[in-house]
Amino acid sequence: MSTPGESPSQQIIPGSKEDKTDYTQRAIKEVSAPVWNYIPREQLFDADGLPHIDNLRKHLLKEGRVDPKDAIDIIQQASNILRDEPNLLQLQDPITVCGDIHGQYYDLVKLFEIGGEPGDTKYLFLGDYVDRGYFGTEVCFLLLSYKIRFPESFFMIRGNHECRHLTAYFNFKQECQYKYNLDIYDAFMSCFDCLPLGALLNGRFLCVHGGLSPEVKTLDDINDIVRYREPPSSGAMCDLLWSDPMDDEEEDGGNETQYQHNDLRGCSYVFSYTAANNFLKANNLLSVIRAHEAQDEGYRLYKKGNQTGFPTVICIFSAPNYCDVYNNKGAIIRFQNNLMNIRQFNCSTHPYYLPNFMNAFNWSLPFVVEKMMDMFQVILNIADGDEDSDDEDMLPEEKEKPLIDKERADIIKSKIRAVARLSRMYTTLREEHETIVMLKGLAGGQLPQGLLTQGPHAIQKAVLDFNTARKLDLANEKLPPGPPPAVQSEIKTLKRTDSEIKRDLNKPLTKPTIQIDSDK
């Protein structure tokens, strides 16, 4: 520790008697130290074996962990409740509907602050609780604990990321290994196999994660699906998790096909406005409420139905500033007293993890390589300079015969230029390392060609807005390569008689008033 102008003999050596720095204190005192211990079982569960929600939520906010034995207990308790629910839940308002969470635990806590505590408010979550964010285990522990505590008013359905195939391709499996072990991961996967596939809200809204399927003609068809398994790459179950409504551009193309292959996802379909209208009319429904797609404002209202004048499809997305780069808002929908209130909210700060739970050694490699490039450039410059000085000291007759021929000189100069380019590239890599790693994650592991050589300004420009981030992230919207694991849980098969849908198909539809509230 020294001040400007001090001689080496005056420098204070860290840890010496002269060093008065208190190394027991955090350098940035405003940031609380993470809690590394497990939450004690007596604080996690009450006398009846139900989770203490407040204790768990606060412990996880401090980056605390759950003892693996207690974690398995929570997961299995929730699995037992989810297992007995029908494929298609039948729910009534008042209720709050939420979209994708994607491991954003601190935003989930804010969501409950805005929407109300689950003990006082009924909730329906539309899937995609894990992957992309770094707090998927925390999200699942909190949501499953709420499900255990409030089984009749807290509901969760399955998203396309609740499967072995995607969680292994993205980061949830890696997160489980980093924070816990593979037993915890396997328990989560078995629990995800129990999640219902959809919900019927107020008898007039179909709530699913993805969208419609050509194989699902009626609501009863959903209850015929065998859901206790790894989702297949085709068929009705796949479509409910993966399909998307067509964009306006696709609709305007003049193609009258109701279902087209979903090129963006690499599986399932995109369904047209006509397909949505026909399905809603056949089942006397008002709208399809789904998640599955990031939205700049946190929600999107699609075209209104010809007969109802109400949006045929409503998309809700509850992960603000998705992947820490989208700069989007999150949103939830509150249904109550014939009012559909869309509430927007912004992201919350959260603890930082190195990308993909990278260790410090791997993270520091660009710094090391940059210095190596500097050394190579200096060596080559010295060698080139020595040749020039030797040339100046030679006699006139010696200069006629150069020490090195022109071809060899050009090779050396090209090497110097190449090392200089590498040096600039690694300088950029060091200075913008975090942004570059994030960009690679968005772009499927590949940076746009030539981006590094364009310098820091080009890298920062690459993630300025929602549309740019979404364009870079398109590769991650597709079903990963390779066949899904063939896994099927040993659980009963539901029949239509297990969850008969009772409603009046001739009852007139009354559309709710739509109201939008923004987070101040």
Short mmCIF file of C-alpha atoms in Angstrom, two decimals:
data_model
loop_
_atom_site.label_atom_id
_atom_site.label_comp_id
_atom_site.label_asym_id
_atom_site.label_seq_id
_atom_site.Cartn_x
_atom_site.Cartn_y
_atom_site.Cartn_z
CA MET A 1 0.00 0.00 0.00
CA SER A 2 1.69 3.21 -1.08
CA THR A 3 0.88 6.74 -2.10
CA PRO A 4 2.21 8.62 -5.14
CA GLY A 5 5.76 9.80 -4.57
CA GLU A 6 6.65 7.13 -2.01
CA SER A 7 9.92 5.34 -2.54
CA PRO A 8 9.97 1.51 -2.56
CA SER A 9 11.41 1.53 0.97
CA GLN A 10 8.37 3.52 2.15
CA GLN A 11 5.80 1.16 0.65
CA ILE A 12 3.60 -0.67 3.15
CA ILE A 13 3.45 -4.42 2.58
CA PRO A 14 -0.09 -5.84 2.86
CA GLY A 15 -0.41 -7.84 6.07
CA SER A 16 2.60 -6.22 7.72
CA LYS A 17 2.50 -4.41 11.06
CA GLU A 18 2.47 -1.08 9.23
CA ASP A 19 -0.62 -2.10 7.21
CA LYS A 20 -3.66 -0.75 9.08
CA THR A 21 -6.24 -2.06 6.57
CA ASP A 22 -9.01 -4.15 8.19
CA TYR A 23 -9.17 -7.22 5.96
CA THR A 24 -12.02 -8.72 8.00
CA GLN A 25 -14.42 -6.11 6.58
CA ARG A 26 -16.00 -6.18 3.13
CA ALA A 27 -14.56 -3.73 0.62
CA ILE A 28 -18.06 -2.63 -0.43
CA LYS A 29 -20.00 -2.56 2.82
CA GLU A 30 -23.35 -1.81 1.17
CA VAL A 31 -23.32 -5.29 -0.41
CA SER A 32 -24.23 -7.94 2.17
CA ALA A 33 -22.07 -11.01 2.44
CA PRO A 34 -23.71 -14.15 1.03
CA VAL A 35 -24.96 -16.76 3.47
CA TRP A 36 -23.20 -20.03 2.74
CA ASN A 37 -24.87 -22.24 5.34
CA TYR A 38 -27.98 -24.38 4.97
CA ILE A 39 -31.18 -23.09 6.52
CA PRO A 40 -31.83 -25.15 9.70
CA ARG A 41 -34.67 -27.63 9.33
CA GLU A 42 -36.56 -26.19 12.30
CA GLN A 43 -36.57 -22.83 10.51
CA LEU A 44 -37.53 -24.34 7.15
CA PHE A 45 -40.51 -26.47 8.28
CA ASP A 46 -43.21 -25.96 10.89
CA ALA A 47 -44.58 -28.60 13.24
CA ASP A 48 -46.88 -29.93 10.49
CA GLY A 49 -44.01 -30.33 8.03
CA LEU A 50 -45.09 -27.38 5.87
CA PRO A 51 -42.49 -24.86 4.63
CA HIS A 52 -41.96 -21.59 6.50
CA ILE A 53 -42.24 -19.34 3.44
CA ASP A 54 -40.88 -16.15 5.00
CA ASN A 55 -37.81 -17.87 6.41
CA LEU A 56 -37.09 -19.63 3.13
CA ARG A 57 -37.61 -16.51 0.98
CA LYS A 58 -35.28 -14.38 3.14
CA HIS A 59 -32.65 -17.12 3.30
CA LEU A 60 -32.61 -17.53 -0.48
CA LEU A 61 -32.44 -13.76 -0.96
CA LYS A 62 -29.12 -13.87 0.92
CA GLU A 63 -27.88 -16.61 -1.47
CA GLY A 64 -28.39 -19.24 1.21
CA ARG A 65 -28.79 -22.90 0.34
CA VAL A 66 -31.17 -25.66 1.37
CA ASP A 67 -29.86 -28.88 2.86
CA PRO A 68 -30.11 -31.53 0.10
CA LYS A 69 -32.24 -33.79 2.34
CA ASP A 70 -34.68 -30.96 2.99
CA ALA A 71 -34.62 -30.00 -0.69
CA ILE A 72 -35.68 -33.53 -1.67
CA ASP A 73 -38.44 -33.33 0.95
CA ILE A 74 -39.84 -30.10 -0.57
CA ILE A 75 -39.65 -31.43 -4.13
CA GLN A 76 -41.35 -34.73 -3.26
CA GLN A 77 -44.12 -33.07 -1.24
CA ALA A 78 -44.91 -30.79 -4.17
CA SER A 79 -44.71 -33.70 -6.63
CA ASN A 80 -47.32 -35.63 -4.65
CA ILE A 81 -49.74 -32.67 -4.92
CA LEU A 82 -49.06 -31.95 -8.61
CA ARG A 83 -49.35 -35.63 -9.53
CA ASP A 84 -53.02 -35.75 -8.56
CA GLU A 85 -54.04 -32.65 -10.51
CA PRO A 86 -55.68 -33.04 -13.93
CA ASN A 87 -53.94 -32.19 -17.18
CA LEU A 88 -56.30 -29.21 -17.54
CA LEU A 89 -56.97 -27.27 -14.33
CA GLN A 90 -60.34 -25.54 -13.94
CA LEU A 91 -59.95 -22.23 -12.12
CA GLN A 92 -62.03 -19.17 -11.28
CA ASP A 93 -61.10 -15.57 -10.59
CA PRO A 94 -59.97 -13.60 -8.68
CA ILE A 95 -56.60 -14.88 -9.86
CA THR A 96 -53.24 -13.53 -11.07
CA VAL A 97 -51.67 -15.14 -14.16
CA CYS A 98 -47.87 -15.01 -14.60
CA GLY A 99 -45.60 -15.87 -17.52
CA ASP A 100 -41.98 -17.02 -17.83
CA ILE A 101 -39.65 -16.58 -14.82
CA HIS A 102 -36.44 -18.20 -16.17
CA GLY A 103 -34.44 -18.39 -12.97
CA GLN A 104 -34.87 -14.70 -12.09
CA TYR A 105 -35.51 -15.18 -8.37
CA TYR A 106 -35.14 -11.56 -7.32
CA ASP A 107 -37.66 -10.49 -9.94
CA LEU A 108 -40.00 -13.24 -8.74
CA VAL A 109 -39.87 -11.80 -5.22
CA LYS A 110 -40.76 -8.39 -6.67
CA LEU A 111 -43.60 -10.00 -8.64
CA PHE A 112 -45.17 -11.15 -5.36
CA GLU A 113 -44.71 -7.67 -3.89
CA ILE A 114 -46.69 -6.23 -6.82
CA GLY A 115 -49.25 -9.02 -7.20
CA GLY A 116 -49.79 -9.80 -3.53
CA GLU A 117 -48.77 -12.64 -1.24
CA PRO A 118 -49.98 -16.11 -2.36
CA GLY A 119 -51.73 -16.60 0.97
CA ASP A 120 -54.02 -13.71 0.04
CA THR A 121 -53.96 -14.03 -3.75
CA LYS A 122 -54.65 -16.95 -6.08
CA TYR A 123 -51.88 -17.52 -8.65
CA LEU A 124 -51.41 -19.40 -11.91
CA PHE A 125 -47.89 -19.68 -13.38
CA LEU A 126 -47.56 -20.67 -17.04
CA GLY A 127 -44.18 -22.45 -16.95
CA ASP A 128 -40.52 -21.84 -17.81
CA TYR A 129 -39.30 -21.47 -14.25
CA VAL A 130 -35.69 -22.43 -14.99
CA ASP A 131 -32.76 -21.89 -17.45
CA ARG A 132 -31.13 -18.70 -18.73
CA GLY A 133 -31.11 -17.02 -15.28
CA TYR A 134 -28.79 -18.13 -12.46
CA PHE A 135 -31.30 -18.66 -9.67
CA GLY A 136 -33.50 -21.46 -11.03
CA THR A 137 -33.15 -23.61 -7.91
CA GLU A 138 -34.22 -20.69 -5.72
CA VAL A 139 -37.23 -20.04 -7.98
CA CYS A 140 -38.30 -23.68 -7.83
CA PHE A 141 -37.86 -24.03 -4.07
CA LEU A 142 -39.99 -20.94 -3.45
CA LEU A 143 -42.73 -21.83 -5.96
CA LEU A 144 -42.94 -25.45 -4.83
CA SER A 145 -43.08 -24.35 -1.19
CA TYR A 146 -46.01 -22.08 -2.02
CA LYS A 147 -47.67 -25.02 -3.78
CA ILE A 148 -47.28 -27.15 -0.66
CA ARG A 149 -48.53 -24.39 1.60
CA PHE A 150 -51.48 -23.32 -0.58
CA PRO A 151 -52.40 -26.29 -2.81
CA GLU A 152 -55.92 -24.99 -3.55
CA SER A 153 -54.93 -21.45 -4.55
CA PHE A 154 -51.43 -21.70 -6.04
CA PHE A 155 -51.11 -23.39 -9.44
CA MET A 156 -48.27 -24.15 -11.83
CA ILE A 157 -48.32 -25.66 -15.31
CA ARG A 158 -45.48 -26.97 -17.44
CA GLY A 159 -43.33 -24.96 -19.85
CA ASN A 160 -41.05 -26.24 -22.59
CA HIS A 161 -37.97 -25.69 -20.37
CA GLU A 162 -39.27 -28.04 -17.66
CA CYS A 163 -37.57 -31.06 -19.22
CA ARG A 164 -34.27 -32.94 -19.23
CA HIS A 165 -33.40 -32.04 -22.80
CA LEU A 166 -33.41 -28.25 -22.42
CA THR A 167 -32.12 -28.06 -18.86
CA ALA A 168 -29.07 -30.08 -19.89
CA TYR A 169 -28.53 -27.91 -22.98
CA PHE A 170 -28.96 -24.62 -21.10
CA ASN A 171 -27.82 -24.01 -17.52
CA PHE A 172 -30.27 -25.46 -14.99
CA LYS A 173 -28.55 -28.86 -14.78
CA GLN A 174 -25.22 -27.08 -14.41
CA GLU A 175 -26.73 -24.88 -11.70
CA CYS A 176 -27.97 -27.91 -9.75
CA GLN A 177 -24.50 -29.48 -9.93
CA TYR A 178 -22.82 -26.22 -8.93
CA LYS A 179 -25.11 -25.52 -5.95
CA TYR A 180 -26.23 -29.03 -4.99
CA ASN A 181 -25.87 -32.38 -6.77
CA LEU A 182 -27.39 -34.53 -9.51
CA ASP A 183 -29.86 -36.14 -7.08
CA ILE A 184 -31.50 -32.74 -6.64
CA TYR A 185 -31.59 -32.28 -10.43
CA ASP A 186 -33.19 -35.70 -10.97
CA ALA A 187 -35.79 -34.94 -8.29
CA PHE A 188 -36.67 -31.67 -10.04
CA MET A 189 -37.05 -33.47 -13.37
CA SER A 190 -39.41 -36.05 -11.85
CA CYS A 191 -41.39 -33.20 -10.32
CA PHE A 192 -41.60 -31.40 -13.66
CA ASP A 193 -43.09 -34.57 -15.17
CA CYS A 194 -46.05 -34.10 -12.80
CA LEU A 195 -46.91 -30.54 -13.84
CA PRO A 196 -50.32 -30.03 -15.52
CA LEU A 197 -50.39 -28.89 -19.16
CA GLY A 198 -52.97 -26.11 -19.05
CA ALA A 199 -55.80 -24.38 -17.24
CA LEU A 200 -59.33 -23.29 -18.07
CA LEU A 201 -59.96 -19.91 -16.44
CA ASN A 202 -63.52 -18.72 -15.78
CA GLY A 203 -64.68 -21.24 -18.39
CA ARG A 204 -63.61 -18.87 -21.20
CA PHE A 205 -59.81 -18.56 -21.21
CA LEU A 206 -57.49 -21.41 -22.16
CA CYS A 207 -54.13 -20.93 -20.42
CA VAL A 208 -51.13 -22.86 -21.76
CA HIS A 209 -47.42 -22.22 -22.02
CA GLY A 210 -47.07 -22.39 -25.81
CA GLY A 211 -50.23 -22.49 -27.87
CA LEU A 212 -52.67 -24.52 -29.93
CA SER A 213 -52.27 -27.89 -31.63
CA PRO A 214 -53.96 -29.38 -34.71
CA GLU A 215 -54.37 -32.56 -32.60
CA VAL A 216 -56.34 -30.74 -29.87
CA LYS A 217 -59.84 -30.09 -31.19
CA THR A 218 -61.60 -29.82 -27.84
CA LEU A 219 -60.57 -29.13 -24.28
CA ASP A 220 -61.25 -32.75 -23.39
CA ASP A 221 -58.47 -33.79 -25.78
CA ILE A 222 -55.96 -32.21 -23.40
CA ASN A 223 -56.98 -34.61 -20.65
CA ASP A 224 -56.29 -37.59 -22.95
CA ILE A 225 -52.56 -36.75 -23.10
CA VAL A 226 -50.13 -38.88 -21.07
CA ARG A 227 -48.19 -36.06 -19.42
CA TYR A 228 -45.99 -37.92 -16.92
CA ARG A 229 -42.93 -38.11 -19.17
CA GLU A 230 -40.23 -36.18 -20.98
CA PRO A 231 -42.07 -34.07 -23.58
CA PRO A 232 -41.81 -35.53 -27.10
CA SER A 233 -40.60 -33.51 -30.09
CA SER A 234 -43.99 -33.74 -31.85
CA GLY A 235 -47.64 -34.31 -31.05
CA ALA A 236 -50.23 -32.60 -28.88
CA MET A 237 -48.10 -32.37 -25.73
CA CYS A 238 -45.22 -30.84 -27.68
CA ASP A 239 -47.54 -28.30 -29.32
CA LEU A 240 -49.07 -27.10 -26.05
CA LEU A 241 -45.53 -26.34 -24.81
CA TRP A 242 -43.87 -25.11 -28.02
CA SER A 243 -46.28 -23.63 -30.60
CA ASP A 244 -46.53 -19.91 -31.38
CA PRO A 245 -49.14 -17.64 -32.98
CA MET A 246 -48.19 -16.36 -36.42
CA ASP A 247 -46.73 -12.88 -36.72
CA ASP A 248 -48.60 -10.31 -38.75
CA GLU A 249 -46.07 -10.69 -41.58
CA GLU A 250 -46.79 -14.41 -41.83
CA GLU A 251 -50.52 -13.74 -41.79
CA ASP A 252 -50.24 -11.13 -44.55
CA GLY A 253 -48.33 -13.52 -46.81
CA GLY A 254 -51.58 -14.84 -48.25
CA ASN A 255 -51.02 -18.38 -46.93
CA GLU A 256 -54.35 -19.73 -45.68
CA THR A 257 -52.82 -22.74 -43.90
CA GLN A 258 -53.97 -22.75 -40.29
CA TYR A 259 -50.88 -24.59 -39.00
CA GLN A 260 -47.38 -24.28 -40.46
CA HIS A 261 -44.10 -25.80 -39.30
CA ASN A 262 -42.45 -23.62 -36.66
CA ASP A 263 -39.04 -22.88 -38.21
CA LEU A 264 -38.00 -20.65 -35.33
CA ARG A 265 -38.50 -23.40 -32.74
CA GLY A 266 -37.41 -26.31 -34.91
CA CYS A 267 -40.50 -28.25 -33.82
CA SER A 268 -44.29 -27.90 -33.48
CA TYR A 269 -46.28 -25.26 -35.39
CA VAL A 270 -47.18 -21.64 -35.77
CA PHE A 271 -50.98 -21.26 -35.76
CA SER A 272 -52.88 -18.62 -37.69
CA TYR A 273 -55.51 -16.12 -36.61
CA THR A 274 -58.07 -18.31 -38.39
CA ALA A 275 -56.94 -21.37 -36.44
CA ALA A 276 -57.29 -19.47 -33.16
CA ASN A 277 -60.75 -18.16 -34.13
CA ASN A 278 -61.97 -21.62 -35.12
CA PHE A 279 -60.71 -23.23 -31.91
CA LEU A 280 -62.21 -20.52 -29.70
CA LYS A 281 -65.57 -20.75 -31.47
CA ALA A 282 -65.68 -24.55 -31.33
CA ASN A 283 -65.00 -24.51 -27.58
CA ASN A 284 -66.97 -21.35 -26.71
CA LEU A 285 -63.84 -19.60 -25.47
CA LEU A 286 -62.91 -15.95 -25.44
CA SER A 287 -59.10 -16.09 -25.72
CA VAL A 288 -55.91 -18.13 -25.37
CA ILE A 289 -53.53 -16.86 -22.69
CA ARG A 290 -49.96 -18.05 -23.15
CA ALA A 291 -46.32 -17.22 -22.27
CA HIS A 292 -43.27 -18.61 -24.14
CA GLU A 293 -42.13 -15.40 -25.90
CA ALA A 294 -40.22 -12.40 -24.52
CA GLN A 295 -42.19 -9.18 -24.94
CA ASP A 296 -40.76 -5.67 -24.82
CA GLU A 297 -43.67 -4.38 -22.71
CA GLY A 298 -44.13 -7.66 -20.84
CA TYR A 299 -47.33 -8.52 -22.72
CA ARG A 300 -48.84 -8.58 -26.20
CA LEU A 301 -52.46 -8.51 -27.34
CA TYR A 302 -53.01 -10.19 -30.69
CA LYS A 303 -55.80 -9.58 -33.23
CA LYS A 304 -59.31 -9.32 -31.91
CA GLY A 305 -61.89 -11.96 -32.77
CA ASN A 306 -64.50 -11.08 -35.36
CA GLN A 307 -67.44 -11.99 -33.16
CA THR A 308 -66.07 -11.19 -29.69
CA GLY A 309 -64.02 -8.04 -30.33
CA PHE A 310 -61.52 -9.40 -27.79
CA PRO A 311 -57.87 -10.42 -28.45
CA THR A 312 -57.80 -14.02 -29.66
CA VAL A 313 -54.36 -14.56 -28.10
CA ILE A 314 -52.77 -12.80 -25.12
CA CYS A 315 -49.06 -13.30 -24.42
CA ILE A 316 -47.64 -12.61 -20.95
CA PHE A 317 -43.94 -12.57 -19.98
CA SER A 318 -42.85 -12.08 -16.36
CA ALA A 319 -39.04 -11.98 -16.61
CA PRO A 320 -38.00 -8.28 -16.84
CA ASN A 321 -34.65 -7.48 -18.48
CA TYR A 322 -34.53 -11.07 -19.70
CA CYS A 323 -31.01 -12.55 -19.67
CA ASP A 324 -29.87 -9.20 -18.20
CA VAL A 325 -29.77 -7.67 -21.71
CA TYR A 326 -33.28 -7.46 -23.19
CA ASN A 327 -34.25 -4.28 -21.28
CA ASN A 328 -37.88 -5.43 -21.40
CA LYS A 329 -40.56 -5.02 -18.77
CA GLY A 330 -42.19 -7.90 -16.97
CA ALA A 331 -45.97 -8.20 -16.59
CA ILE A 332 -48.68 -10.16 -14.82
CA ILE A 333 -52.46 -10.28 -15.40
CA ARG A 334 -54.96 -9.87 -12.59
CA PHE A 335 -58.51 -11.15 -13.26
CA GLN A 336 -61.21 -9.88 -10.92
CA ASN A 337 -64.81 -8.66 -11.27
CA ASN A 338 -64.80 -8.77 -15.08
CA LEU A 339 -61.63 -6.67 -15.14
CA MET A 340 -58.39 -7.85 -16.74
CA ASN A 341 -55.67 -5.73 -15.15
CA ILE A 342 -52.20 -6.02 -16.77
CA ARG A 343 -49.53 -4.87 -14.31
CA GLN A 344 -46.06 -4.10 -15.60
CA PHE A 345 -42.89 -4.05 -13.51
CA ASN A 346 -39.17 -3.47 -13.98
CA CYS A 347 -36.23 -5.66 -13.02
CA SER A 348 -34.56 -5.87 -9.61
CA THR A 349 -30.86 -5.97 -8.85
CA HIS A 350 -29.41 -9.38 -8.09
CA PRO A 351 -26.08 -10.94 -7.06
CA TYR A 352 -23.60 -11.53 -9.84
CA TYR A 353 -22.40 -14.88 -11.13
CA LEU A 354 -19.70 -15.31 -13.72
CA PRO A 355 -21.35 -16.52 -16.96
CA ASN A 356 -22.24 -20.23 -16.90
CA PHE A 357 -20.89 -20.41 -13.32
CA MET A 358 -17.38 -19.96 -14.74
CA ASN A 359 -14.47 -20.09 -12.29
CA ALA A 360 -12.06 -17.20 -11.82
CA PHE A 361 -9.18 -18.97 -13.56
CA ASN A 362 -11.08 -19.43 -16.83
CA TRP A 363 -12.40 -15.90 -16.53
CA SER A 364 -8.84 -14.52 -16.27
CA LEU A 365 -7.49 -16.23 -19.40
CA PRO A 366 -8.15 -13.24 -21.71
CA PHE A 367 -6.02 -11.06 -19.40
CA VAL A 368 -3.15 -13.56 -19.59
CA VAL A 369 -3.37 -13.97 -23.35
CA GLU A 370 -3.42 -10.20 -23.84
CA LYS A 371 -0.11 -9.88 -21.98
CA MET A 372 1.36 -12.74 -24.00
CA MET A 373 0.41 -10.96 -27.21
CA ASP A 374 2.09 -7.79 -25.93
CA MET A 375 5.26 -9.78 -25.25
CA PHE A 376 5.26 -11.34 -28.73
CA GLN A 377 4.78 -7.94 -30.33
CA VAL A 378 7.66 -6.44 -28.36
CA ILE A 379 9.95 -9.35 -29.31
CA LEU A 380 9.11 -9.04 -32.99
CA ASN A 381 9.51 -5.26 -32.91
CA ILE A 382 12.96 -5.63 -31.29
CA ALA A 383 14.00 -8.14 -33.91
CA ASP A 384 12.85 -5.84 -36.70
CA GLY A 385 14.60 -2.86 -35.09
CA ASP A 386 17.89 -4.77 -34.75
CA GLU A 387 17.84 -5.53 -38.44
CA ASP A 388 17.35 -1.83 -39.26
CA SER A 389 20.21 -0.75 -36.95
CA ASP A 390 22.55 -3.39 -38.38
CA ASP A 391 21.74 -2.09 -41.83
CA GLU A 392 22.79 1.45 -40.80
CA ASP A 393 26.20 0.24 -39.49
CA MET A 394 27.14 -1.65 -42.66
CA LEU A 395 29.71 -0.46 -45.17
CA PRO A 396 28.44 0.66 -48.61
CA GLU A 397 29.66 -2.53 -50.28
CA GLU A 398 27.95 -4.63 -47.54
CA LYS A 399 24.64 -2.84 -48.06
CA GLU A 400 24.51 -4.12 -51.59
CA LYS A 401 23.99 -7.59 -50.14
CA PRO A 402 21.13 -7.39 -47.60
CA LEU A 403 21.22 -9.59 -44.50
CA ILE A 404 17.67 -10.69 -45.21
CA ASP A 405 15.89 -10.93 -48.52
CA LYS A 406 12.74 -8.96 -49.27
CA GLU A 407 10.47 -12.01 -49.09
CA ARG A 408 11.71 -12.87 -45.60
CA ALA A 409 11.30 -9.25 -44.49
CA ASP A 410 7.72 -9.20 -45.72
CA ILE A 411 6.98 -12.38 -43.77
CA ILE A 412 8.34 -10.84 -40.54
CA LYS A 413 6.35 -7.65 -41.07
CA SER A 414 3.17 -9.62 -41.73
CA LYS A 415 3.76 -11.51 -38.48
CA ILE A 416 4.17 -8.22 -36.61
CA ARG A 417 0.91 -6.94 -38.08
CA ALA A 418 -0.87 -10.21 -37.25
CA VAL A 419 0.35 -10.12 -33.64
CA ALA A 420 -0.73 -6.47 -33.43
CA ARG A 421 -4.23 -7.43 -34.59
CA LEU A 422 -4.33 -10.27 -32.07
CA SER A 423 -3.16 -7.90 -29.37
CA ARG A 424 -5.95 -5.44 -30.17
CA MET A 425 -8.47 -8.26 -30.26
CA TYR A 426 -7.48 -9.61 -26.84
CA THR A 427 -7.41 -6.10 -25.40
CA THR A 428 -11.01 -5.76 -26.54
CA LEU A 429 -11.77 -9.23 -25.16
CA ARG A 430 -10.37 -8.26 -21.78
CA GLU A 431 -12.09 -4.88 -21.62
CA GLU A 432 -15.48 -6.20 -22.75
CA HIS A 433 -15.18 -9.77 -21.47
CA GLU A 434 -18.48 -9.81 -19.60
CA THR A 435 -20.43 -8.38 -22.53
CA ILE A 436 -18.75 -10.77 -24.97
CA VAL A 437 -19.56 -13.85 -22.89
CA MET A 438 -23.16 -12.64 -22.62
CA LEU A 439 -23.31 -12.09 -26.40
CA LYS A 440 -21.99 -15.60 -27.01
CA GLY A 441 -24.72 -16.94 -24.75
CA LEU A 442 -27.36 -15.05 -26.72
CA ALA A 443 -25.95 -16.05 -30.11
CA GLY A 444 -25.68 -19.79 -29.47
CA GLY A 445 -21.99 -19.71 -28.52
CA GLN A 446 -20.86 -17.78 -31.62
CA LEU A 447 -20.01 -14.09 -31.92
CA PRO A 448 -20.89 -12.21 -35.10
CA GLN A 449 -17.94 -12.48 -37.48
CA GLY A 450 -15.38 -9.66 -37.14
CA LEU A 451 -17.02 -8.18 -34.03
CA LEU A 452 -13.91 -8.41 -31.84
CA THR A 453 -11.71 -6.58 -34.34
CA GLN A 454 -14.20 -3.69 -34.47
CA GLY A 455 -13.46 -2.74 -30.87
CA PRO A 456 -15.48 -2.05 -27.70
CA HIS A 457 -17.89 0.41 -29.35
CA ALA A 458 -19.21 -2.24 -31.75
CA ILE A 459 -19.67 -4.73 -28.90
CA GLN A 460 -21.63 -2.29 -26.76
CA LYS A 461 -23.75 -1.34 -29.79
CA ALA A 462 -24.62 -5.00 -30.34
CA VAL A 463 -26.83 -5.11 -27.21
CA LEU A 464 -28.45 -1.71 -27.11
CA ASP A 465 -32.12 -2.62 -27.38
CA PHE A 466 -34.77 -5.32 -27.10
CA ASN A 467 -35.02 -6.09 -30.82
CA THR A 468 -31.26 -6.49 -31.23
CA ALA A 469 -30.99 -8.75 -28.18
CA ARG A 470 -33.93 -10.85 -29.38
CA LYS A 471 -32.40 -11.18 -32.86
CA LEU A 472 -29.12 -12.39 -31.36
CA ASP A 473 -31.02 -14.80 -29.12
CA LEU A 474 -33.05 -16.48 -31.88
CA ALA A 475 -30.70 -19.48 -32.00
CA ASN A 476 -31.62 -20.27 -28.39
CA GLU A 477 -35.34 -20.36 -29.15
CA LYS A 478 -34.95 -23.57 -31.14
CA LEU A 479 -35.30 -27.12 -29.83
CA PRO A 480 -31.70 -28.25 -29.12
CA PRO A 481 -30.20 -30.91 -31.39
CA GLY A 482 -30.49 -34.57 -30.52
CA PRO A 483 -33.53 -36.65 -29.53
CA PRO A 484 -35.18 -35.96 -26.16
CA PRO A 485 -34.41 -38.57 -23.47
CA ALA A 486 -36.99 -41.36 -23.42
CA VAL A 487 -38.18 -41.04 -19.81
CA GLN A 488 -41.61 -41.86 -18.46
CA SER A 489 -42.58 -41.68 -14.81
CA GLU A 490 -44.38 -44.56 -13.15
CA ILE A 491 -47.58 -42.67 -12.57
CA LYS A 492 -51.21 -43.24 -13.41
CA THR A 493 -52.72 -42.22 -16.74
CA LEU A 494 -55.53 -39.71 -16.43
CA LYS A 495 -58.80 -40.26 -18.29
CA ARG A 496 -61.50 -37.79 -19.19
CA THR A 497 -63.68 -39.11 -16.39
CA ASP A 498 -60.96 -38.19 -13.84
CA SER A 499 -61.36 -34.50 -14.59
CA GLU A 500 -64.60 -33.98 -16.47
CA ILE A 501 -64.98 -30.46 -17.83
CA LYS A 502 -68.38 -29.16 -16.82
CA ARG A 503 -69.56 -25.92 -18.41
CA ASP A 504 -72.34 -24.51 -20.54
CA LEU A 505 -71.15 -24.27 -24.15
CA ASN A 506 -74.19 -22.15 -25.04
CA LYS A 507 -73.59 -19.54 -22.36
CA PRO A 508 -72.91 -16.10 -23.93
CA LEU A 509 -69.33 -14.84 -23.58
CA THR A 510 -68.85 -11.57 -21.70
CA LYS A 511 -65.48 -9.93 -22.32
CA PRO A 512 -63.65 -8.25 -19.44
CA THR A 513 -62.40 -4.68 -19.53
CA ILE A 514 -58.63 -4.45 -20.14
CA GLN A 515 -56.66 -2.11 -17.90
CA ILE A 516 -52.86 -1.60 -17.98
CA ASP A 517 -50.83 -0.39 -14.96
CA SER A 518 -47.14 0.42 -15.28
CA ASP A 519 -44.57 0.06 -12.50
CA LYS A 520 -43.70 3.54 -11.24
#
